[in-house]
Coordinates of C-alpha atoms in Angstrom, one line a residue:
M17 CA 13.6 16.6 -4.8
P18 CA 12.8 20.3 -4.7
D19 CA 13.4 22.6 -7.6
L20 CA 16.7 24.5 -7.6
P21 CA 15.4 27.9 -6.3
A22 CA 13.7 26.1 -3.4
F23 CA 16.9 24.1 -2.7
L24 CA 19.0 27.3 -2.7
S25 CA 16.7 29.0 -0.2
S26 CA 16.6 26.0 2.1
T27 CA 20.4 25.7 2.4
P28 CA 21.3 26.2 6.1
K29 CA 23.7 29.0 7.0
P30 CA 24.9 28.2 10.6
L31 CA 27.9 30.6 10.1
F32 CA 25.6 33.6 9.6
A33 CA 23.6 32.8 12.7
F34 CA 26.8 32.2 14.7
F35 CA 28.6 35.4 13.7
P36 CA 27.0 37.7 16.4
I37 CA 27.8 35.1 19.0
A38 CA 31.4 34.9 17.8
L39 CA 31.7 38.7 18.3
V40 CA 30.6 38.3 21.9
F41 CA 33.2 35.6 22.5
I42 CA 35.9 37.7 20.8
A43 CA 35.1 40.7 23.0
V44 CA 35.0 38.6 26.2
E45 CA 38.3 37.0 25.5
L46 CA 40.0 40.3 24.6
I47 CA 38.8 42.0 27.7
Y48 CA 39.7 39.1 30.0
V49 CA 43.2 38.6 28.5
K50 CA 43.9 42.4 28.5
L51 CA 42.5 43.5 31.8
A52 CA 42.6 40.4 34.0
L53 CA 45.8 38.6 32.7
H54 CA 47.6 41.6 31.2
R55 CA 48.8 39.4 28.3
D56 CA 49.8 40.5 24.8
D57 CA 47.6 38.0 22.9
H58 CA 45.5 40.7 21.2
D59 CA 46.1 43.8 19.1
A60 CA 43.0 46.0 18.9
K61 CA 43.6 47.2 15.4
E62 CA 44.3 43.6 14.2
T63 CA 41.1 42.5 15.8
V64 CA 39.0 45.2 14.1
A65 CA 40.7 44.2 10.8
S66 CA 39.8 40.6 11.3
I67 CA 36.1 41.5 11.9
G68 CA 36.2 43.6 8.7
V69 CA 37.6 40.6 6.8
A70 CA 34.8 38.5 8.3
V71 CA 32.1 40.9 7.2
G72 CA 33.6 40.7 3.7
D73 CA 33.6 37.0 3.8
L74 CA 30.0 36.7 4.8
T75 CA 29.0 39.1 2.0
T76 CA 30.9 37.1 -0.6
R77 CA 29.2 33.9 0.6
I78 CA 25.8 35.5 0.0
L79 CA 26.8 36.7 -3.4
T80 CA 28.5 33.4 -4.5
G81 CA 26.4 30.8 -2.7
S82 CA 24.8 29.5 -5.9
I83 CA 28.2 28.7 -7.3
V84 CA 28.6 26.1 -4.5
A85 CA 25.0 25.0 -4.5
I86 CA 24.5 24.2 -8.2
P87 CA 27.3 21.6 -8.6
L88 CA 26.3 19.9 -5.4
Y89 CA 22.7 19.9 -6.5
V90 CA 23.5 18.5 -9.9
S91 CA 25.8 15.8 -8.4
Y92 CA 23.1 14.8 -5.9
Q93 CA 20.5 14.5 -8.7
R94 CA 22.9 11.9 -10.3
R95 CA 23.7 10.2 -7.0
L96 CA 24.8 6.6 -6.9
F97 CA 22.8 5.7 -3.8
D98 CA 19.8 7.0 -1.7
I99 CA 21.3 7.5 1.7
P100 CA 18.6 8.2 4.3
L101 CA 19.6 10.4 7.1
N102 CA 17.2 9.0 9.7
T103 CA 19.8 6.9 11.5
V104 CA 22.7 7.8 13.8
W105 CA 25.1 5.6 11.6
S106 CA 24.4 7.6 8.4
W107 CA 25.2 10.8 10.2
I108 CA 28.4 9.3 11.6
V109 CA 29.5 8.1 8.1
L110 CA 28.7 11.6 6.7
F111 CA 30.7 13.2 9.6
I112 CA 33.7 11.0 8.9
G113 CA 33.4 11.7 5.1
V114 CA 33.3 15.4 5.6
E115 CA 36.3 15.3 8.0
F116 CA 38.2 13.2 5.4
F117 CA 37.6 15.5 2.5
Y118 CA 38.1 18.6 4.7
Y119 CA 41.6 17.3 5.6
W120 CA 42.5 17.0 1.9
F121 CA 40.9 20.4 1.1
H122 CA 42.9 22.0 3.9
R123 CA 46.1 20.2 2.9
A124 CA 45.6 21.4 -0.7
S125 CA 45.0 24.9 0.6
H126 CA 48.6 24.9 2.0
R127 CA 50.3 23.0 -0.8
I128 CA 48.7 24.5 -3.9
R129 CA 49.2 28.2 -4.5
W130 CA 45.9 28.7 -6.2
F131 CA 44.1 27.7 -3.0
W132 CA 46.7 29.2 -0.7
A133 CA 45.9 32.7 -2.2
T134 CA 42.5 32.4 -0.4
H135 CA 43.7 30.5 2.7
A136 CA 46.6 32.7 3.4
V137 CA 44.1 35.3 4.7
H138 CA 43.3 33.0 7.6
H139 CA 47.0 32.7 8.5
S140 CA 47.8 36.5 8.2
A141 CA 47.0 37.4 11.8
T142 CA 50.1 38.0 14.0
R143 CA 48.2 37.2 17.2
F144 CA 46.5 33.8 17.8
N145 CA 43.1 34.4 19.4
L146 CA 39.4 34.1 18.6
S147 CA 39.4 37.0 16.3
A148 CA 41.8 35.2 14.0
A149 CA 39.2 32.5 13.6
V150 CA 36.8 34.8 11.6
R151 CA 39.6 36.0 9.3
L152 CA 38.5 34.0 6.3
G153 CA 39.3 34.5 2.6
W154 CA 36.7 36.0 0.3
T155 CA 37.6 33.9 -2.8
G156 CA 37.2 30.4 -1.6
T157 CA 34.0 29.8 -3.6
I158 CA 35.5 31.4 -6.8
S159 CA 38.7 29.3 -6.5
G160 CA 36.6 26.1 -6.4
A161 CA 37.4 24.9 -2.9
F162 CA 33.8 23.4 -2.6
L163 CA 34.7 20.8 -5.3
F164 CA 36.5 18.7 -2.7
F165 CA 33.0 17.9 -1.2
V166 CA 31.1 17.2 -4.4
P167 CA 31.9 13.4 -4.1
L168 CA 29.8 13.3 -1.0
A169 CA 26.8 14.5 -2.9
F170 CA 27.5 12.2 -5.8
V171 CA 27.6 9.2 -3.4
G172 CA 24.2 10.2 -2.0
F173 CA 24.4 12.6 0.9
H174 CA 22.0 15.5 0.6
P175 CA 23.9 18.8 -0.1
V176 CA 22.1 20.5 2.8
S177 CA 23.4 17.9 5.2
I178 CA 26.9 18.3 3.9
G179 CA 26.7 22.1 4.4
L180 CA 25.3 21.6 7.9
V181 CA 28.1 19.3 9.0
L182 CA 30.7 21.6 7.4
G183 CA 29.2 24.6 9.1
L184 CA 29.2 22.9 12.5
G185 CA 32.8 21.9 12.0
L186 CA 33.7 25.6 11.3
I187 CA 31.9 26.6 14.5
Y188 CA 34.0 24.0 16.4
Q189 CA 37.1 25.4 14.8
F190 CA 36.2 28.9 16.0
F191 CA 36.9 27.8 19.5
L192 CA 40.2 26.1 18.5
H193 CA 41.6 29.6 18.1
T194 CA 41.3 30.6 21.7
A195 CA 44.3 32.4 23.1
F196 CA 44.5 29.7 25.8
P197 CA 46.4 26.6 24.7
I198 CA 43.7 24.2 26.1
G199 CA 44.4 20.5 25.9
L200 CA 41.9 17.6 26.3
G201 CA 44.1 14.9 27.7
P202 CA 43.7 11.5 26.1
L203 CA 41.1 13.0 23.7
E204 CA 43.9 14.8 21.9
W205 CA 44.7 11.6 20.2
I206 CA 41.4 11.8 18.4
L207 CA 40.2 15.4 18.5
N208 CA 41.7 18.6 17.2
T209 CA 42.3 21.0 20.1
P210 CA 43.5 24.6 20.7
T211 CA 47.0 23.1 21.5
H212 CA 47.1 21.3 18.1
H213 CA 45.7 24.3 16.2
R214 CA 48.2 26.7 17.6
V215 CA 50.9 24.6 15.9
H216 CA 49.0 24.7 12.6
H217 CA 48.9 28.5 12.7
A218 CA 52.5 28.9 13.8
S219 CA 55.1 30.0 11.2
N220 CA 58.0 28.2 12.9
E221 CA 59.7 25.8 10.4
S222 CA 58.8 22.7 12.4
C223 CA 55.1 23.8 12.4
L224 CA 54.6 24.6 8.7
D225 CA 51.9 22.5 6.9
K226 CA 50.9 20.5 10.0
N227 CA 47.7 19.6 11.8
Y228 CA 45.1 20.1 9.0
G229 CA 42.2 18.5 10.8
S230 CA 38.8 20.1 11.4
I231 CA 37.3 18.4 14.4
L232 CA 39.3 15.2 14.2
I233 CA 43.1 15.0 14.2
V234 CA 43.2 11.3 13.3
F235 CA 43.9 11.9 9.5
D236 CA 46.9 14.0 10.4
R237 CA 48.2 11.1 12.4
M238 CA 47.4 8.6 9.6
F239 CA 49.0 10.7 6.8
G240 CA 52.1 12.0 8.7
T241 CA 51.1 15.7 9.1
F242 CA 50.7 15.7 12.8
A243 CA 53.1 17.8 14.9
K244 CA 53.5 19.0 18.5
A245 CA 54.7 22.5 19.4
P246 CA 58.5 22.8 19.5
E247 CA 59.8 22.7 23.1
T248 CA 62.8 25.0 22.5
E249 CA 61.3 28.0 20.9
P250 CA 58.2 30.2 21.2
L251 CA 55.5 30.0 18.5
K252 CA 55.4 32.8 16.0
F253 CA 52.3 33.7 14.0
G254 CA 51.7 35.5 10.7
L255 CA 52.7 34.9 7.1
K256 CA 56.4 34.3 6.4
G257 CA 57.9 36.9 4.1
R258 CA 54.8 39.2 4.1
E259 CA 54.3 42.5 5.9
P260 CA 51.2 42.4 8.1
S261 CA 48.3 44.8 7.3
N262 CA 45.2 46.0 9.0
N263 CA 43.4 46.9 5.8
P264 CA 40.7 44.2 5.2
F265 CA 40.9 44.6 1.4
R266 CA 44.7 44.2 1.4
I267 CA 44.5 41.2 3.8
A268 CA 41.9 39.5 1.6
L269 CA 43.4 40.2 -1.8
S270 CA 47.1 40.7 -1.6
E271 CA 48.1 37.1 -2.2
W272 CA 46.1 37.2 -5.4
R273 CA 48.1 40.2 -6.4
F274 CA 51.4 38.5 -5.7
L275 CA 50.2 35.4 -7.6
W276 CA 49.2 37.5 -10.6
Q277 CA 52.6 39.2 -10.6
D278 CA 54.5 36.0 -10.6
F279 CA 52.2 34.5 -13.2
R280 CA 52.8 37.4 -15.6
R281 CA 56.6 37.2 -15.1
A282 CA 56.7 33.4 -15.7
P283 CA 58.5 32.9 -19.1
S284 CA 56.7 29.8 -20.3
L285 CA 53.3 28.0 -20.0
R286 CA 54.9 25.4 -17.9
R287 CA 56.3 27.9 -15.5
K288 CA 52.9 29.8 -15.4
L289 CA 51.1 26.5 -14.5
S290 CA 53.8 25.9 -11.8
V291 CA 53.0 29.3 -10.4
L292 CA 49.3 28.6 -10.2
F293 CA 49.3 25.1 -9.0
G294 CA 52.8 24.6 -7.5
S295 CA 53.7 25.0 -3.8
P296 CA 53.3 28.5 -2.4

C-alpha cells in the first residue's frame, strides 16, 4: 500500500479531464436548440452562471480532496477483505455497490436539509439542459457526503477504484441532462435515462424526490421512488419557493444562508437539530 501522499497524488480525476469536453457539448446543444430548433430550452445568462458554478466546484474539489481521501484511505487500511480487481466480476460487484450507495446518498441529499444545502445548487437551474449538469454544489465534501461510500473501502475496494466508478457515473449523468427527452425503450427498466432524469429535476408535486439513480434506475423501482412524467401538465424546473439567480456565489451558498437563519431562530436544541437534519 503506498504512503498517503502518493495515494493522494494517484487519485484519478475523470471530472477534471472531462470538463473541457462538457463545455463543447454544452455549446453544441445550445447552438443547435437555439438556431436549428428555435426552442426555449436555454438561457444564455443561466448557462454562463452554471459554468461559473462548475469552475467553483472544481476549485473546491482541488482544495478539499484530502478530506475525502484520508477517511477512504484509513478505512481501506483496515479493510475486511482483499478484493482483487483483476476480474470482470469484481468490477461488476463494485459498480453495483457504488450504484447502491449513490442511491442512498442522493436520496439523503433530498430528504436531509444538511445535505440538501449543497444539492439544491444542482436543482436551481430553471432550464433543463446540459449546462444544468455542471451546476454542482461547492460544499459536498465539507458536508460529509463522501461518508456514504466509506463502507466500500472498508469492505475491501481500493479508494481509487471507488473514485473511478463514481467519476464515470457522473460523466454518464452529464448526458442525462440533455434538453432532448431521449428514451431507451426496454432498457429504461434498468438504466436511468434523460426521460427519467427530467422527472427528477422537475418541481411538479408528483415529481419531487423521485428517480435518484445514477446509471441504474433499478433501486428506485425497488424502493418505491420511481416516477414517470405527469401526462396532464408540463414539467417545471427550478427550486420551489426560491428566486432564481445568475450569481454563482449566491447559487452555491444561498441555501446555507437560509439554513443558518432558520437554525439561529430555532428556539430549542431539538428544533435546531430538526432544522439541520430534518426534511428541507
